[in-house]
XYZ file of C-alpha atoms in Angstrom:
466
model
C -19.918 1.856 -9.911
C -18.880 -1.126 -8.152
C -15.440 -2.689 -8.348
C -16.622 -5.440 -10.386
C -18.561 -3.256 -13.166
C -15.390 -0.895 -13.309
C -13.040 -3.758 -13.972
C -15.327 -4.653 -16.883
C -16.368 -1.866 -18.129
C -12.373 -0.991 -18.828
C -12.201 -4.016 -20.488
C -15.200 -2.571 -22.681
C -14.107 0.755 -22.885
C -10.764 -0.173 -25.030
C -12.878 -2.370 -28.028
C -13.323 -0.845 -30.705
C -16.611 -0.108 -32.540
C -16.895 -2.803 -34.825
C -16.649 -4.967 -31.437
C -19.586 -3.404 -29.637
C -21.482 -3.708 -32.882
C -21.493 -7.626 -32.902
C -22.274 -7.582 -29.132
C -25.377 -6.020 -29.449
C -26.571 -7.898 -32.252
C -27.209 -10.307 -29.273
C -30.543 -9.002 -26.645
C -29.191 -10.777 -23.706
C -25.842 -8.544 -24.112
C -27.733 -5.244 -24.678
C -29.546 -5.897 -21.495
C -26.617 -6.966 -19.456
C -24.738 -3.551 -20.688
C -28.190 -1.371 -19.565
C -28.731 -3.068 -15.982
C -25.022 -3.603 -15.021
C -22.540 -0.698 -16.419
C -25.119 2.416 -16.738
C -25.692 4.485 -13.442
C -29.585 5.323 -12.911
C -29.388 8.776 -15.177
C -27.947 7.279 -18.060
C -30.669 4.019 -17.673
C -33.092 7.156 -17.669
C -31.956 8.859 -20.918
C -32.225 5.365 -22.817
C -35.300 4.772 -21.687
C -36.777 7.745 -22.614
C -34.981 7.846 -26.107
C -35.481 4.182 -26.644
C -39.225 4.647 -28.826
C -37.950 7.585 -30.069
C -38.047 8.004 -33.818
C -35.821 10.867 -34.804
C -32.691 12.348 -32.642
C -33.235 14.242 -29.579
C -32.261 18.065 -29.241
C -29.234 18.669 -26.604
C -31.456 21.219 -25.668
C -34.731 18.942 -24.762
C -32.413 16.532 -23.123
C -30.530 18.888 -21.166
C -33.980 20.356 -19.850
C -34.627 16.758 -18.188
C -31.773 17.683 -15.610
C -31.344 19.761 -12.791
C -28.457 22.507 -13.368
C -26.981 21.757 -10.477
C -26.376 17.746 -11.674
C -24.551 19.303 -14.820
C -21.736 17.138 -13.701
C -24.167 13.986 -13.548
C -25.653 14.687 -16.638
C -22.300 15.237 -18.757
C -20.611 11.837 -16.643
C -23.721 9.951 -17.707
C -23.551 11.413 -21.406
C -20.007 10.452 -21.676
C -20.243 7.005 -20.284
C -23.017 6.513 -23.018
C -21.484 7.255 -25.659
C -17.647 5.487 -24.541
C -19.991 2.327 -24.624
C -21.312 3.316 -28.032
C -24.998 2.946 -26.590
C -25.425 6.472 -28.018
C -24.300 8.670 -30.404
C -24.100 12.318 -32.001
C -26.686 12.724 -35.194
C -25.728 13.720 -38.421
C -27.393 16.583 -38.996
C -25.400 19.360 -40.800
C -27.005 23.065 -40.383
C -29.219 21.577 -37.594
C -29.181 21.410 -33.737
C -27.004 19.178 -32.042
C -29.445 16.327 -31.131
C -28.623 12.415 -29.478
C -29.684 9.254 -31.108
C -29.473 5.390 -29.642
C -27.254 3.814 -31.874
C -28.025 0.034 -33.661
C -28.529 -2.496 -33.151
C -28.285 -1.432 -29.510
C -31.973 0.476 -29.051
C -33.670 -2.943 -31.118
C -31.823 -5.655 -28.967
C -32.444 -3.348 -26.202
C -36.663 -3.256 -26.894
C -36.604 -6.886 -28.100
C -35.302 -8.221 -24.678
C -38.219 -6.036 -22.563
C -40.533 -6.973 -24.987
C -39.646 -10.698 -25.859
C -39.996 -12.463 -28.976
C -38.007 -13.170 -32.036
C -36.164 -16.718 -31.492
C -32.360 -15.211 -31.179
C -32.021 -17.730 -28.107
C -29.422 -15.172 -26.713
C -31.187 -16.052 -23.059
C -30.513 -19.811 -23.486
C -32.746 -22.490 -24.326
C -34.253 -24.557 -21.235
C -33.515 -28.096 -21.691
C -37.189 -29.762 -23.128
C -36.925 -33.180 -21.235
C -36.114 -33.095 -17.625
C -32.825 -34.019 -16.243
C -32.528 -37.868 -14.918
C -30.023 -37.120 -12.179
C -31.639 -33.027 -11.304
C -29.111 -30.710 -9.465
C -30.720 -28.775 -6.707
C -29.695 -25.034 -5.887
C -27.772 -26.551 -2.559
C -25.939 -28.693 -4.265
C -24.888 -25.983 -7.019
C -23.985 -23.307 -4.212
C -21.615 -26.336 -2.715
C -20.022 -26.995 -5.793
C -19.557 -23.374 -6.692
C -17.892 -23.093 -2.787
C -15.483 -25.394 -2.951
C -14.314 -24.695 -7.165
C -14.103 -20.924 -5.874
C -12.410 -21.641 -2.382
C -9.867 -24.204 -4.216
C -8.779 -21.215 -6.684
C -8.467 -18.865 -3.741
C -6.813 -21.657 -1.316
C -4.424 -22.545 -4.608
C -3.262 -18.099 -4.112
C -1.909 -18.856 -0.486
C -0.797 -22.495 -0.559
C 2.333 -21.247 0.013
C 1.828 -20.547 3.781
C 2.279 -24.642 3.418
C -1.686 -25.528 4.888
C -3.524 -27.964 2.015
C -6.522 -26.174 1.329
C -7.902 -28.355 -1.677
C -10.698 -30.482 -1.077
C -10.425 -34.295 -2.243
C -13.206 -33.205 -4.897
C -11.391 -30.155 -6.543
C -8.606 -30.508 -9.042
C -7.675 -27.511 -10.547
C -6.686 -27.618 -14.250
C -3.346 -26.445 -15.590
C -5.205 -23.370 -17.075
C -6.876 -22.564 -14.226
C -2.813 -22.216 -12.682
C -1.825 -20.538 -16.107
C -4.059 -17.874 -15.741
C -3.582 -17.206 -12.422
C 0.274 -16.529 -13.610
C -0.958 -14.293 -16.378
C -2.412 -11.888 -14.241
C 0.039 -11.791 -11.961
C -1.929 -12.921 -9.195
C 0.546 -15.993 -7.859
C 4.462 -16.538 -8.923
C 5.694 -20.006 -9.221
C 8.643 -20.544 -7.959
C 9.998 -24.166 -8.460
C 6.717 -26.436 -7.348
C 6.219 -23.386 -4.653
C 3.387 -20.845 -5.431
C 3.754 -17.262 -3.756
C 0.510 -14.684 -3.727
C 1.643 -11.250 -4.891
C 0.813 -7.808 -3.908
C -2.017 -7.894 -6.781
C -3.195 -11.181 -5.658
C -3.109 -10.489 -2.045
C -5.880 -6.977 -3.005
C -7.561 -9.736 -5.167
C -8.406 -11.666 -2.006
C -9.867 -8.440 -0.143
C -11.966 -8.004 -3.055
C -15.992 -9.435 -3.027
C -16.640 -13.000 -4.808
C -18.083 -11.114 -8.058
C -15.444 -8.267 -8.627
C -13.144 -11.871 -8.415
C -14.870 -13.444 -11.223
C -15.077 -10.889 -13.183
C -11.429 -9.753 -12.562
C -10.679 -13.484 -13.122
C -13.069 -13.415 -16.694
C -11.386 -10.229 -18.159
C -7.695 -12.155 -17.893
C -9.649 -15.031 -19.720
C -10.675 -12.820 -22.219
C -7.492 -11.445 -22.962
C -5.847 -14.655 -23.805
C -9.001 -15.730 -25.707
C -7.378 -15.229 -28.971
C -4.221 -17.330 -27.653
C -6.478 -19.819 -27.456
C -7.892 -19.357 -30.703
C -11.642 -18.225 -29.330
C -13.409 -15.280 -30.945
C -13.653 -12.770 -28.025
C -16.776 -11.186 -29.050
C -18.143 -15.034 -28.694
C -16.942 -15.019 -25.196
C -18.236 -11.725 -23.754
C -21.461 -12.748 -25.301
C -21.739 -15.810 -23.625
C -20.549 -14.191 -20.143
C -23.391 -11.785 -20.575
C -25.881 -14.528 -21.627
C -24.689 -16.676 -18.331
C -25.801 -12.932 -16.190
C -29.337 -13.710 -17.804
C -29.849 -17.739 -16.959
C -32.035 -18.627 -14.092
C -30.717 -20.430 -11.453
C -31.508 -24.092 -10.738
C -32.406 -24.500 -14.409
C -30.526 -26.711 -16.926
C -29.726 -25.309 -20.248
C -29.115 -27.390 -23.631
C -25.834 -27.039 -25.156
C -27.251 -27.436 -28.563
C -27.439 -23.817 -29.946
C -23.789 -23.416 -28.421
C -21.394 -22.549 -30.665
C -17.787 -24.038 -30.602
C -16.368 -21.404 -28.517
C -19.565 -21.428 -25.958
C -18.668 -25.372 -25.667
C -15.249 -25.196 -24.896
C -15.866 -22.017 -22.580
C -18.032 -24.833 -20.402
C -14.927 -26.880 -19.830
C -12.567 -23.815 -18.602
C -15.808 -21.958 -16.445
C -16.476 -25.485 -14.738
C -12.643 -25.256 -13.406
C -13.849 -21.529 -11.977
C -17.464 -23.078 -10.504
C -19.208 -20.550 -12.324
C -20.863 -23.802 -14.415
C -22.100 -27.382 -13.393
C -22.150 -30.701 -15.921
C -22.165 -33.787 -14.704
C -19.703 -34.663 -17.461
C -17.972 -32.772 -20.281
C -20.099 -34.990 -22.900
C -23.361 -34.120 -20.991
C -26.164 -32.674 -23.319
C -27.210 -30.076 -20.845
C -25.163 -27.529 -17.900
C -26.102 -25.853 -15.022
C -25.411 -22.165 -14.432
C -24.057 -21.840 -10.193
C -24.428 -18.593 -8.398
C -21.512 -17.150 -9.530
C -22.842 -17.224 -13.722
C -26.399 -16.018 -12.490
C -24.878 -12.811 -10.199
C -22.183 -11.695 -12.972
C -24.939 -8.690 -14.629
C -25.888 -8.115 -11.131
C -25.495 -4.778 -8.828
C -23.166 -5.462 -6.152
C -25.827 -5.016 -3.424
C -28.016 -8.092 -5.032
C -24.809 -10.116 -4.866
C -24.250 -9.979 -0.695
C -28.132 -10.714 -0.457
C -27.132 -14.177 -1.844
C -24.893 -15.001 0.968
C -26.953 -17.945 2.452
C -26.390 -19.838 -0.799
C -22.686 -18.908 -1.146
C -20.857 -16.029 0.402
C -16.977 -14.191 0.321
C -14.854 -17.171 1.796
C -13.249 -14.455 3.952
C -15.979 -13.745 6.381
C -16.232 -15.897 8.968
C -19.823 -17.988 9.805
C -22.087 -15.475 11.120
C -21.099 -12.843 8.929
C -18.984 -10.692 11.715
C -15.222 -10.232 12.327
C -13.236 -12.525 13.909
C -9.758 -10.859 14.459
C -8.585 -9.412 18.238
C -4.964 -7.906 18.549
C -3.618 -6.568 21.678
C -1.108 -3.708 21.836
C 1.635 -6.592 22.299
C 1.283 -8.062 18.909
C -0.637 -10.813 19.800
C -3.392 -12.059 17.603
C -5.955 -14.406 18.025
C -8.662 -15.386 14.933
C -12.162 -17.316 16.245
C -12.564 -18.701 12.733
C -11.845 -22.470 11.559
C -11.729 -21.444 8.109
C -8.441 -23.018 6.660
C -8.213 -19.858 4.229
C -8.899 -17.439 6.678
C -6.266 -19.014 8.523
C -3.828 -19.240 5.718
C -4.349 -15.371 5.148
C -3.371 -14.582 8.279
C -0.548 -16.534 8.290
C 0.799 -14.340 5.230
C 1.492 -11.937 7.703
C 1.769 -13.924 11.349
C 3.363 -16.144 13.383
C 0.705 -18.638 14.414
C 1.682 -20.674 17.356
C -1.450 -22.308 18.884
C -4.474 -23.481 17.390
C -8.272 -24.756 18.939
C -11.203 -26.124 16.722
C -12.460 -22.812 16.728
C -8.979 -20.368 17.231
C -5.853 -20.083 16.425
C -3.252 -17.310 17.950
C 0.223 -16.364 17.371
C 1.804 -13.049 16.769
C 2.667 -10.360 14.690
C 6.573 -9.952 14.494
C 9.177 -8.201 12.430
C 9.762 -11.040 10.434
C 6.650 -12.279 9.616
C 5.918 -8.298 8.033
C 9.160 -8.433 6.369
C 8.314 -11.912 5.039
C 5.181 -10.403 3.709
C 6.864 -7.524 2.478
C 8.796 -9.653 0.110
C 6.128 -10.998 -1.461
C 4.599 -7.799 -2.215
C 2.520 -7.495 0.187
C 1.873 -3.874 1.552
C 1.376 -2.857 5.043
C -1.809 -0.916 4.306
C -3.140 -4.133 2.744
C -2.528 -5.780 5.931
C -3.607 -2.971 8.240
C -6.945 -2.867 6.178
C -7.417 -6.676 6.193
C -7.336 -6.877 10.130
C -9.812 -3.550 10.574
C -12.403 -5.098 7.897
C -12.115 -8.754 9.620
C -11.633 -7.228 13.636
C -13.825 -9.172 15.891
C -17.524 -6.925 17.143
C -15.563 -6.910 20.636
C -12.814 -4.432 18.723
C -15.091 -2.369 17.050
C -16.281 -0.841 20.260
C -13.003 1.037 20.653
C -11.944 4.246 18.322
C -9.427 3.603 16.406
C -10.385 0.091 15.707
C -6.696 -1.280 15.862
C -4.181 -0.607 18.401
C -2.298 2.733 16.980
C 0.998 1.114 18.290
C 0.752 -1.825 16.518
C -0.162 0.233 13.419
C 2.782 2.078 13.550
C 4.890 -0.380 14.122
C 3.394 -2.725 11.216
C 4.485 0.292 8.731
C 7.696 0.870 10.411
C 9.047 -2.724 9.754
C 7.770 -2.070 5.916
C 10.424 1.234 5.980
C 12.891 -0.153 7.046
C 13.112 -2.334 4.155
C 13.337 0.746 1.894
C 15.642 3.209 3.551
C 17.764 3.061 0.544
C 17.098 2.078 -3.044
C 19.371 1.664 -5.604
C 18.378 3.704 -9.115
C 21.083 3.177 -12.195
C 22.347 5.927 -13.686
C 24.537 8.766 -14.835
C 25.522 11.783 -12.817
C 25.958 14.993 -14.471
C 28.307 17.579 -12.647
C 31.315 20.567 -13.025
C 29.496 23.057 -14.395
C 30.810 25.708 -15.200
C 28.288 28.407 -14.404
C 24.661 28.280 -12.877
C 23.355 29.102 -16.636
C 25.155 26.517 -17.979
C 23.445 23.829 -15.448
C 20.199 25.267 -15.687
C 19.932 24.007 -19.032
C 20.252 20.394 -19.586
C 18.687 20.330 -15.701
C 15.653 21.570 -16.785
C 15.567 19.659 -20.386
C 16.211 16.169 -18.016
C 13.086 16.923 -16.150
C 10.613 17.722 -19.132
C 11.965 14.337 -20.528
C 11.368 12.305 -17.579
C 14.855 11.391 -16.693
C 15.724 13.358 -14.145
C 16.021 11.400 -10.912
C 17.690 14.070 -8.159
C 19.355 17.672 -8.686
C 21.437 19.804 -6.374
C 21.620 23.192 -7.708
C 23.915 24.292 -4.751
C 26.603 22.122 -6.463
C 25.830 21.928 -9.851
C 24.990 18.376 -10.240
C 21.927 16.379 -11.007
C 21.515 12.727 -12.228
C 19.545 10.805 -14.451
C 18.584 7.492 -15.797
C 19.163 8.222 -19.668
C 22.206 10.132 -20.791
C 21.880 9.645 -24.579
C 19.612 12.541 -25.010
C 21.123 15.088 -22.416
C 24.302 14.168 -24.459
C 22.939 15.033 -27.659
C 21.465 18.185 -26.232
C 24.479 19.210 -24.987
C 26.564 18.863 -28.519
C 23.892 20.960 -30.060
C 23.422 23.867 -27.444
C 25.440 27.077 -29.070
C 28.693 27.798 -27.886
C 29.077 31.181 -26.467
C 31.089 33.573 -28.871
C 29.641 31.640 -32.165
């Protein structure tokens, strides 16, 4: 499973029942859930049981698999039913048997088989657009919305990476916050440790990392949040290059249009527009991650450089030089570097203690910037094993230690024991609780970050001669 379908299929996985049973009232969401979160053996057992009448034996089913893919079978079994696509039969005195659960199996057969007018795959606009948006022109829109949200996450490195055009909206910012991605401080914005892995991630596992935060403050902003994961998965289903009418949008849909524009995931010309456009990034959300990176002529991760390839060389003496001219490639790296010199198509500068440590600070780990640099080194660095200079390595996760030689912990320290008995005791009782920080048996002592219970359990141990 891809990072993107595992960041939204644990969103799924904690609603409740009654949740998944209004989503699949919907065809477009039913098919989203079967091509996106279902791994080929589990598409296999629902579309084998999908024209079935009556429940399905354990026993037949289990017959369909290999023994040796037990493990594959009972994985694909339990993801099933966790997304309530199927479910356990009712059948006291009789054989344990499967069944597709409603309205899942019908939405499921009435989006292969078309018909009905549910309009859960949009409705086409009828007359055709004055002013027509080409796909060019929607993959350059969605570009520069998507590189002004990332460029927003490292304006602190102090370059101005937000095009004339974009203007990002105060709950663009907001959300941003929410998850923890960026911390304002004052009128400066930091990235964090979770926002600097966001940035390593693919453009999809982004948006829909970016959607699921959106959908948890959906009832903040009084939305029904069925309503909005229905509309995400209709937006999976749209074709791109085609205009849709916003007339069989509900309330929530329209006001979703307003907040996804911010994110380039939609085009309208203007917010009183009739119709919207659906970019790359609405089209590709219900796709598998390896149909995503064939897309990257019409809009690709802003952190690979032009033709695809690395672009990083470091030499054993810290120096670092990047062939891009990419202003957020360039403000990454200078999350972590000293950059001294810059060309049209370079920049170079170095890798120093304080630059680390400055990184450090902001949550950034040295693994994250040890992995950046291998996935980004330039073709030229590839051709020598390891990949990165093992000094510099070393030294990158030295300067993180020596931040943390010593950490502070409050607590209470427990000593003069009497006897070993007597220590053994409470010791042991602070570890099953989960307070117990450090112990020296030798002398007697160990200290937690709780006393209130150890106290307690010490006034009610028996005294010896009661």
């Amino acid at each position: 499973m891809s990072g993107s379908s595992l960041r939204s299929f644990e969103y799924l996985e904690g609603l409740p029942g009654t949740v998944f049973n209004r989503l699949y009232q919907q065809p477009s969401t039913a098919l989203a859930i079967f091509r996106r979160m279902l791994p080929h053996l589990a598409k296999s057992f629902v579309m084998a049981m999908l024209y079935i009448s009556h429940p399905l034996p354990v026993t037949d089913l289990e017959s369909w698999v290999r023994p040796d893919s037990r493990r594959e079978r009972d994985h694909a079994l339990s993801l099933l039913e966790r997304l309530h696509v199927l479910t356990a039969a009712a059948n006291p005195g009789q054989p344990r048997a499967y069944t597709l659960t409603n309205p899942f199996a019908a939405s499921l057969r009435l989006a292969l088989t078309g018909g009905g007018n549910h309009k859960s795959f949009g409705v086409p606009c009828s007359t055709s657009d004055k002013s027509p948006v080409t796909i060019a022109e929607l993959d350059e829109f969605a570009r520069r919305q998507w590189e002004g949200v990332l460029g927003y996450m490292v304006s602190g490195t102090g370059i101005d990476l937000l095009d004339e055009g974009v203007k990002l909206s105060h709950g663009v910012k907001a959300l941003l916050q929410f998850g923890e991605l960026v911390v304002a401080r004052g009128k400066k914005v930091e990235i964090t440790q979770a926002g600097f892995a966001f940035i390593l991630q693919e453009v999809n596992a982004q948006v829909w990392t970016l959607l699921v935060y959106y959908l948890d403050n959906a009832e903040k902003l009084r939305m029904d949040p069925v309503d909005v994961l229905s509309f995400l998965f209709m937006l999976g289903s749209l074709e791109l290059g085609q205009d849709y009418s916003k007339a069989t949008l509900t309330p929530t849909q329209l006001q979703m249009l307003e907040d996804l524009g911010d994110f380039g995931i939609i085009y309208q010309s203007s917010p009183s527009s009739s119709r919207f456009y659906p970019t790359r990034l609405a089209t590709t959300l219900t796709s598998d991650a390896g149909a995503l990176r064939s897309v990257s002529a019409g809009f690709d991760n802003a952190l690979r450089s032009a033709d695809g390839k690395g672009f990083i060389v470091i030499e054993t003496n810290y120096r670092i030089y990047a062939y891009t001219s990419s202003q957020l490639q360039i403000a990454i790296l200078q999350l972590f570097a000293r950059l001294s010199t810059r060309y049209p198509n370079m920049v170079a500068g170095k890798i120093t203690r304080e630059s680390i440590r400055r990184a450090v600070s902001m949550g950034i780990t040295s693994d994250q910037i040890i992995s950046f640099m291998s996935t980004h080194a330039h073709p030229q660095m590839r051709k020598i094993n390891p990949v990165l200079p093992p000094t510099v390595v070393d030294q990158i996760r030295l300067w993180q230690i020596e931040g943390e030689r010593m950490k502070a912990t409050p607590g209470f320290l427990f000593k003069d024991f009497v006897s070993a008995a007597e220590f053994e005791g409470p010791c042991k009782y602070a570890e099953e609780i989960g307070v117990l920080v450090w112990k020296n048996e030798n002398r007697r002592m160990f200290f937690v970050t709780r006393h209130e219970q150890i106290a307690a359990y010490l006034r009610n141990r028996p005294k010896k001669g009661a």
